[in-house]
Short mmCIF file of C-alpha atoms in Angstrom, two decimals:
data_model
loop_
_atom_site.label_atom_id
_atom_site.label_comp_id
_atom_site.label_asym_id
_atom_site.label_seq_id
_atom_site.Cartn_x
_atom_site.Cartn_y
_atom_site.Cartn_z
CA MET L 20 108.78 147.53 103.71
CA MET L 21 109.88 143.90 103.61
CA GLU L 22 109.13 142.18 100.32
CA LYS L 23 106.55 139.41 100.51
CA ARG L 24 107.93 135.87 100.37
CA LEU L 25 105.66 134.02 97.97
CA PHE L 26 105.59 130.52 96.50
CA THR L 27 103.17 129.22 93.86
CA SER L 28 102.11 125.71 92.85
CA GLU L 29 99.60 124.45 90.29
CA CYS L 30 97.59 121.29 89.70
CA VAL L 31 95.34 120.07 86.89
CA THR L 32 92.19 117.96 86.75
CA GLN L 33 92.05 114.45 85.31
CA GLY L 34 90.46 115.95 82.20
CA HIS L 35 93.51 118.05 81.35
CA PRO L 36 94.98 116.66 78.10
CA ASP L 37 98.29 115.64 79.70
CA LYS L 38 96.44 113.91 82.53
CA VAL L 39 94.21 112.07 80.06
CA ALA L 40 97.41 110.70 78.52
CA ASP L 41 98.85 109.83 81.96
CA SER L 42 95.65 108.05 82.97
CA ILE L 43 95.55 105.93 79.83
CA SER L 44 99.21 104.92 80.23
CA ASP L 45 98.73 104.00 83.89
CA ALA L 46 95.47 102.16 83.19
CA ILE L 47 97.32 100.00 80.66
CA LEU L 48 100.02 99.37 83.27
CA ASP L 49 97.33 98.32 85.77
CA ALA L 50 95.69 96.02 83.24
CA CYS L 51 99.01 94.26 82.68
CA LEU L 52 99.87 93.99 86.39
CA ALA L 53 96.41 92.66 87.24
CA GLN L 54 97.09 89.57 85.13
CA ASP L 55 100.89 89.41 85.34
CA PRO L 56 102.57 91.16 88.31
CA GLY L 57 105.94 90.71 86.60
CA SER L 58 104.93 92.82 83.59
CA ARG L 59 107.53 95.24 82.25
CA VAL L 60 105.74 98.32 80.99
CA ALA L 61 106.87 101.65 79.57
CA CYS L 62 103.74 103.09 77.96
CA GLU L 63 103.40 106.53 76.38
CA THR L 64 100.18 108.13 75.16
CA MET L 65 99.39 111.17 73.03
CA VAL L 66 95.91 112.64 72.67
CA THR L 67 94.65 115.40 70.40
CA THR L 68 91.44 116.23 68.52
CA ASN L 69 89.53 112.92 68.41
CA PHE L 70 92.79 110.96 68.17
CA CYS L 71 94.79 108.86 70.62
CA CYS L 72 98.17 107.22 69.95
CA ILE L 73 99.52 104.59 72.38
CA CYS L 74 103.20 103.65 72.06
CA GLY L 75 105.89 102.00 74.13
CA GLU L 76 107.56 98.82 75.27
CA ILE L 77 105.52 96.15 77.04
CA THR L 78 106.68 92.66 77.93
CA THR L 79 103.90 90.73 79.65
CA LYS L 80 101.98 87.46 79.78
CA ALA L 81 98.77 89.46 80.13
CA GLN L 82 96.22 89.63 77.34
CA VAL L 83 95.13 93.28 77.24
CA ASP L 84 92.93 95.12 74.74
CA TYR L 85 94.76 98.46 74.84
CA GLU L 86 92.12 100.23 72.78
CA ALA L 87 89.32 99.10 75.09
CA VAL L 88 91.29 100.28 78.13
CA ALA L 89 91.81 103.70 76.55
CA ARG L 90 88.12 104.11 75.69
CA ARG L 91 87.12 103.13 79.22
CA VAL L 92 89.45 105.74 80.71
CA ILE L 93 88.28 108.47 78.36
CA ARG L 94 84.66 107.68 79.21
CA LYS L 95 85.37 107.58 82.95
CA ILE L 96 87.02 111.00 82.81
CA GLY L 97 83.89 112.40 81.17
CA TYR L 98 84.71 112.86 77.51
CA THR L 99 81.42 111.52 76.14
CA HIS L 100 80.15 114.49 74.11
CA PRO L 101 80.98 114.36 70.37
CA GLU L 102 80.55 118.14 70.09
CA ASP L 103 83.60 118.60 72.35
CA GLY L 104 85.93 117.20 69.67
CA PHE L 105 87.12 114.24 71.77
CA ASP L 106 84.85 111.47 72.99
CA ALA L 107 85.19 107.86 74.06
CA ASP L 108 83.07 106.33 71.32
CA SER L 109 84.36 108.08 68.20
CA VAL L 110 88.01 108.81 69.05
CA GLU L 111 90.47 107.13 66.66
CA ILE L 112 93.01 105.01 68.56
CA LEU L 113 96.34 103.86 67.14
CA CYS L 114 98.58 101.38 69.02
CA ARG L 115 102.30 100.94 68.40
CA ILE L 116 103.53 98.59 71.15
CA HIS L 117 106.63 96.37 71.12
CA THR L 118 108.54 94.41 73.77
CA GLN L 119 111.17 95.76 76.14
CA SER L 120 114.78 95.78 74.96
CA ALA L 121 116.58 92.56 75.91
CA ASP L 122 119.66 94.66 76.72
CA ILE L 123 117.74 96.50 79.45
CA ALA L 124 115.98 93.38 80.72
CA MET L 125 119.35 91.64 81.15
CA GLY L 126 120.31 93.94 84.03
CA THR L 127 116.92 94.34 85.63
CA ASN L 128 115.49 90.84 85.89
CA ASP L 129 114.52 89.45 89.27
CA GLU L 130 117.80 87.56 89.64
CA VAL L 131 120.00 90.60 89.02
CA GLY L 132 117.59 93.10 90.60
CA GLY L 133 119.27 96.14 89.10
CA ALA L 134 117.75 99.53 88.44
CA GLY L 135 115.89 99.88 85.16
CA ASP L 136 117.78 103.04 84.26
CA GLN L 137 120.25 105.54 85.60
CA GLY L 138 118.93 108.70 87.18
CA MET L 139 118.19 110.66 90.32
CA MET L 140 114.92 110.85 92.23
CA PHE L 141 113.73 113.22 94.96
CA GLY L 142 111.24 112.92 97.77
CA GLY L 143 110.15 115.63 100.17
CA ALA L 144 108.02 116.28 103.21
CA CYS L 145 107.35 119.21 105.51
CA SER L 146 105.19 120.08 108.50
CA GLN L 147 103.08 122.74 106.73
CA THR L 148 100.01 120.48 106.38
CA PRO L 149 98.58 117.35 108.05
CA GLU L 150 99.54 115.32 104.97
CA LEU L 151 103.13 116.62 105.37
CA MET L 152 103.07 118.31 101.97
CA PRO L 153 103.87 121.93 101.03
CA LEU L 154 100.81 124.09 101.61
CA SER L 155 100.69 125.55 98.09
CA VAL L 156 100.51 122.20 96.32
CA ALA L 157 98.26 120.65 99.00
CA ILE L 158 95.62 123.35 98.53
CA SER L 159 96.01 123.35 94.76
CA ARG L 160 95.55 119.57 94.69
CA ALA L 161 92.52 119.80 97.01
CA LEU L 162 91.01 122.43 94.69
CA THR L 163 91.36 120.18 91.64
CA THR L 164 89.85 117.27 93.56
CA GLN L 165 86.86 119.40 94.57
CA LEU L 166 86.63 120.85 91.07
CA THR L 167 86.50 117.33 89.63
CA ARG L 168 83.59 116.48 91.96
CA CYS L 169 81.73 119.55 90.71
CA ILE L 170 82.48 118.64 87.08
CA GLU L 171 80.95 115.21 87.66
CA GLU L 172 77.83 116.75 89.24
CA ASN L 173 77.25 119.82 87.05
CA PRO L 174 76.36 119.11 83.37
CA ARG L 175 77.48 122.62 82.37
CA LEU L 176 81.08 121.89 83.34
CA ARG L 177 83.53 119.84 81.25
CA PRO L 178 86.52 117.76 82.44
CA ASP L 179 89.45 120.09 81.65
CA GLY L 180 90.59 122.37 84.47
CA LYS L 181 93.51 123.90 86.35
CA THR L 182 94.15 125.43 89.75
CA GLN L 183 97.00 127.54 91.12
CA VAL L 184 97.73 128.74 94.65
CA THR L 185 100.23 131.33 95.87
CA VAL L 186 101.18 131.09 99.55
CA GLU L 187 102.79 133.88 101.58
CA PHE L 188 105.54 132.97 104.07
CA ASP L 189 107.07 134.89 106.96
CA GLU L 190 110.80 135.48 107.39
CA LEU L 191 111.12 132.12 109.19
CA GLY L 192 109.62 130.23 106.27
CA ARG L 193 106.24 129.62 107.89
CA PRO L 194 103.06 129.96 105.77
CA VAL L 195 100.99 132.92 106.95
CA GLY L 196 98.42 133.50 104.23
CA ILE L 197 97.07 132.87 100.75
CA ASN L 198 98.11 135.59 98.32
CA ALA L 199 96.29 134.33 95.21
CA VAL L 200 94.03 131.54 93.96
CA VAL L 201 93.45 130.79 90.27
CA VAL L 202 90.85 128.34 88.96
CA SER L 203 90.12 127.69 85.29
CA VAL L 204 87.54 125.18 84.13
CA GLN L 205 86.07 124.17 80.79
CA HIS L 206 82.34 124.74 80.44
CA THR L 207 79.44 124.64 78.05
CA GLU L 208 78.49 127.66 75.95
CA ASP L 209 75.34 128.30 78.00
CA PHE L 210 77.11 128.71 81.37
CA ALA L 211 77.17 132.49 81.91
CA MET L 212 80.55 133.65 83.21
CA GLU L 213 79.14 135.52 86.21
CA ASP L 214 77.18 132.43 87.26
CA LEU L 215 80.18 130.16 86.72
CA ARG L 216 82.44 132.35 88.85
CA THR L 217 79.93 132.46 91.67
CA TYR L 218 79.48 128.70 91.48
CA ILE L 219 83.24 128.03 91.63
CA LYS L 220 83.74 130.43 94.55
CA GLU L 221 80.97 128.88 96.61
CA ASN L 222 81.41 125.21 95.70
CA VAL L 223 85.16 124.84 95.09
CA ILE L 224 87.32 127.58 96.56
CA ALA L 225 85.52 128.46 99.80
CA PRO L 226 85.15 124.90 101.18
CA VAL L 227 88.75 123.95 100.36
CA LEU L 228 90.22 127.09 101.93
CA GLU L 229 88.10 126.53 105.04
CA ARG L 230 89.49 122.98 105.31
CA TYR L 231 93.00 124.45 105.54
CA GLY L 232 92.04 127.21 107.97
CA PHE L 233 91.57 130.15 105.57
CA ARG L 234 88.61 132.25 104.42
CA MET L 235 87.76 133.72 101.03
CA GLY L 236 87.96 137.26 102.43
CA GLU L 237 91.55 136.67 103.54
CA VAL L 238 92.82 135.80 100.04
CA GLY L 239 94.66 138.60 98.29
CA SER L 240 93.33 137.84 94.78
CA VAL L 241 90.95 135.28 93.29
CA PHE L 242 90.89 134.62 89.55
CA ILE L 243 88.27 132.33 87.98
CA ASN L 244 88.53 131.73 84.24
CA PRO L 245 90.48 134.99 83.99
CA THR L 246 90.47 135.02 80.16
CA GLY L 247 86.69 134.54 80.11
CA LYS L 248 85.14 131.81 77.96
CA PHE L 249 86.74 128.35 78.14
CA VAL L 250 84.51 126.21 75.91
CA ILE L 251 87.14 124.62 73.66
CA GLY L 252 89.26 122.46 75.93
CA GLY L 253 90.59 119.01 76.61
CA PRO L 254 92.54 117.23 73.86
CA ASN L 255 90.53 119.21 71.29
CA GLY L 256 92.09 122.41 72.59
CA ASP L 257 95.59 121.21 73.45
CA THR L 258 97.58 118.08 72.65
CA GLY L 259 98.30 115.92 75.70
CA LEU L 260 101.36 113.76 76.36
CA THR L 261 102.26 111.25 79.05
CA GLY L 262 104.78 112.59 81.55
CA ARG L 263 104.42 116.30 80.84
CA LYS L 264 102.99 117.24 84.24
CA ILE L 265 105.91 116.07 86.39
CA ILE L 266 105.84 119.06 88.77
CA VAL L 267 102.09 118.66 89.25
CA ASP L 268 102.78 114.98 89.99
CA THR L 269 105.28 115.75 92.76
CA TYR L 270 105.53 118.83 95.00
CA GLY L 271 104.46 121.74 92.86
CA GLY L 272 108.07 122.85 92.53
CA TYR L 273 108.61 123.23 96.28
CA PHE L 274 111.02 120.30 96.30
CA SER L 275 113.21 119.13 93.43
CA HIS L 276 112.14 116.69 90.73
CA GLY L 277 114.39 114.06 89.21
CA GLY L 278 114.99 113.27 85.56
CA GLY L 279 111.92 111.21 84.74
CA ALA L 280 108.14 111.03 84.80
CA PHE L 281 106.06 108.38 86.57
CA SER L 282 103.01 107.39 84.54
CA GLY L 283 103.07 104.31 82.33
CA LYS L 284 106.16 102.86 84.04
CA ASP L 285 106.24 99.61 85.99
CA PRO L 286 108.03 99.64 89.39
CA THR L 287 111.33 98.29 88.07
CA LYS L 288 111.74 101.79 86.65
CA VAL L 289 113.35 103.71 89.51
CA ASP L 290 112.10 106.99 88.04
CA ARG L 291 108.85 105.97 89.68
CA SER L 292 109.65 103.52 92.48
CA GLY L 293 112.71 105.48 93.66
CA ALA L 294 110.67 108.68 93.89
CA TYR L 295 108.01 106.84 95.89
CA MET L 296 110.65 105.49 98.27
CA ALA L 297 112.23 108.94 98.67
CA ARG L 298 108.82 110.35 99.65
CA TYR L 299 108.34 107.46 102.11
CA MET L 300 111.70 108.21 103.71
CA ALA L 301 111.15 111.95 103.87
CA LYS L 302 107.64 111.65 105.30
CA ASN L 303 108.82 109.33 108.07
CA VAL L 304 111.65 111.71 108.97
CA VAL L 305 109.17 114.57 109.47
CA ALA L 306 106.64 112.30 111.21
CA ALA L 307 109.40 111.22 113.61
CA GLY L 308 110.07 114.85 114.49
CA LEU L 309 113.66 114.66 113.21
CA ALA L 310 113.14 117.66 110.92
CA GLU L 311 110.40 120.13 110.01
CA GLN L 312 111.33 119.97 106.35
CA VAL L 313 113.43 117.43 104.45
CA GLN L 314 114.37 116.43 100.94
CA VAL L 315 115.85 113.02 100.10
CA GLN L 316 117.74 112.36 96.88
CA LEU L 317 118.46 108.87 95.55
CA ALA L 318 120.58 108.09 92.49
CA TYR L 319 121.02 104.83 90.59
CA ALA L 320 123.06 103.30 87.77
CA ILE L 321 121.31 101.04 85.26
CA GLY L 322 121.62 97.37 86.19
CA VAL L 323 123.07 98.15 89.64
CA ALA L 324 120.98 97.30 92.69
CA LYS L 325 122.28 99.67 95.36
CA PRO L 326 121.96 103.45 94.93
CA VAL L 327 125.16 105.23 93.93
CA SER L 328 124.26 108.06 96.30
CA VAL L 329 121.83 109.05 99.05
CA ARG L 330 121.58 112.70 100.07
CA VAL L 331 119.46 114.28 102.80
CA ASP L 332 118.81 118.02 103.15
CA THR L 333 116.88 119.27 106.18
CA TYR L 334 117.20 122.97 105.31
CA GLY L 335 118.59 123.70 108.75
CA THR L 336 115.59 122.17 110.55
CA GLY L 337 117.15 118.82 111.47
CA LYS L 338 117.67 117.62 115.04
CA LEU L 339 120.83 115.72 114.09
CA SER L 340 123.47 116.09 111.40
CA GLU L 341 122.52 115.26 107.83
CA GLU L 342 125.42 112.79 107.70
CA LYS L 343 124.02 110.87 110.68
CA LEU L 344 120.47 111.09 109.35
CA THR L 345 121.62 109.69 106.01
CA ALA L 346 123.29 106.76 107.78
CA ILE L 347 120.12 106.06 109.77
CA LEU L 348 117.97 106.11 106.64
CA ARG L 349 120.32 103.70 104.86
CA GLN L 350 120.03 101.38 107.86
CA CYS L 351 116.23 101.63 108.11
CA PHE L 352 115.21 101.33 104.43
CA ASP L 353 116.06 98.74 101.76
CA LEU L 354 116.95 100.95 98.80
CA THR L 355 117.54 98.25 96.19
CA PRO L 356 114.88 98.22 93.44
CA ALA L 357 113.71 94.78 94.59
CA GLY L 358 113.59 95.99 98.20
CA ILE L 359 111.59 99.08 97.25
CA ILE L 360 109.09 97.01 95.25
CA ARG L 361 108.71 94.57 98.13
CA THR L 362 108.47 97.21 100.88
CA LEU L 363 105.93 99.36 99.06
CA GLU L 364 104.04 96.46 97.45
CA LEU L 365 104.36 98.00 94.01
CA ARG L 366 103.47 95.05 91.78
CA ARG L 367 99.75 95.83 92.18
CA PRO L 368 97.30 97.55 89.82
CA ILE L 369 97.18 100.82 91.79
CA TYR L 370 98.52 103.35 89.32
CA GLU L 371 95.56 104.73 87.35
CA GLU L 372 94.38 106.47 90.52
CA THR L 373 97.80 108.10 91.01
CA ALA L 374 97.62 109.62 87.53
CA SER L 375 94.23 111.18 88.13
CA ARG L 376 94.26 111.94 91.87
CA GLY L 377 97.94 112.63 92.58
CA HIS L 378 100.95 110.63 93.68
CA PHE L 379 101.74 112.22 97.04
CA GLY L 380 99.82 113.51 100.04
CA LEU L 381 96.93 111.06 99.61
CA ASP L 382 96.63 107.78 101.50
CA TYR L 383 94.49 105.85 99.05
CA LEU L 384 96.38 102.57 98.39
CA ARG L 385 99.67 104.48 98.69
CA THR L 386 102.03 102.51 100.88
CA TRP L 387 104.65 105.21 100.46
CA GLU L 388 102.43 107.58 102.45
CA ARG L 389 102.64 105.45 105.60
CA THR L 390 104.54 106.76 108.64
CA ASP L 391 105.17 103.30 110.11
CA LYS L 392 108.95 103.82 110.24
CA ALA L 393 108.78 106.94 112.43
CA GLU L 394 109.25 105.14 115.76
CA GLU L 395 112.18 103.12 114.44
CA LEU L 396 113.84 106.29 113.19
CA LYS L 397 113.38 107.93 116.62
CA LYS L 398 115.07 105.00 118.33
CA LEU L 399 117.98 104.95 115.90
CA ALA L 400 118.40 108.70 116.36
CA ASN L 401 118.30 108.40 120.17
CA ILE L 402 115.88 111.33 120.39
#
């Protein structure tokens, strides 16, 4: 018998401790950009039992109450119950913010336009789903989105949760089934486990699978809160840090991830803006029909505007050579940090939503999800 070809991705809800930290960092970034689009922000957050520490480098003309922003985010996520060990009103908040290093700013100001750091970034796209994302991470993300809706509606659920999806592929790399689904969600003590599992099956898993053309009975295994009780959760159960869910933030491991996280960083940091541009490029390649699957890598040197390398991998699905496709992409896209910021309109307060809802595969305010370059790519490729 041929061994099954399986791939697994996971996602987490906005109430997961690491996502709480991401959301606070990105909300602070948004607050700065809303008043001063030229703000330079590198904000890191840590949350644990009734404690939040905000650190980093921020150079801005904006007047921002960082503590008030953090409390608003915590309340919005749903941590409002003192008995849960972390709540918006009583959490202790400590801020340690200073300005950006002048040595870094020297090479990344608007006149120089250089990258804010060295590093490599990846972007990917494939034809497995309408959003041109890998099926495993698309379903896992949809499950967390639906789970979050249920958390907001059901008082017996709490904000912390995770999902995981295992997809089965045929020998040609095409998805053919769902091998396993895992959902874990924090809950109150009075939510009986049998009732919770039935509720999650009917209100979270079944509708999401149906949206992607699958049925509950076709799934190999379904696990809901497999360890049983999950009452102690959120930052009270696990310390959260900004930037620790980088695979959740990208492609669930299906494509590569570069050296840095996204949240809390303004768009002069190519860790973030370069990854957004790489996704934009990859998605337009697939939308143009030039490949069924593609990964784009960009690499930069600190203070240098143009990328030191551009690499395209179509995994054997491309309709023209990767060398020619790379040349076309260089011609079609402005890959300088200033060009990326301008093309994708990145000096806007749009980032808190990316931390909580996901960076890729969703169209909400995400210019990098557009496929407006597809026709131009087709013409340049002569296909």
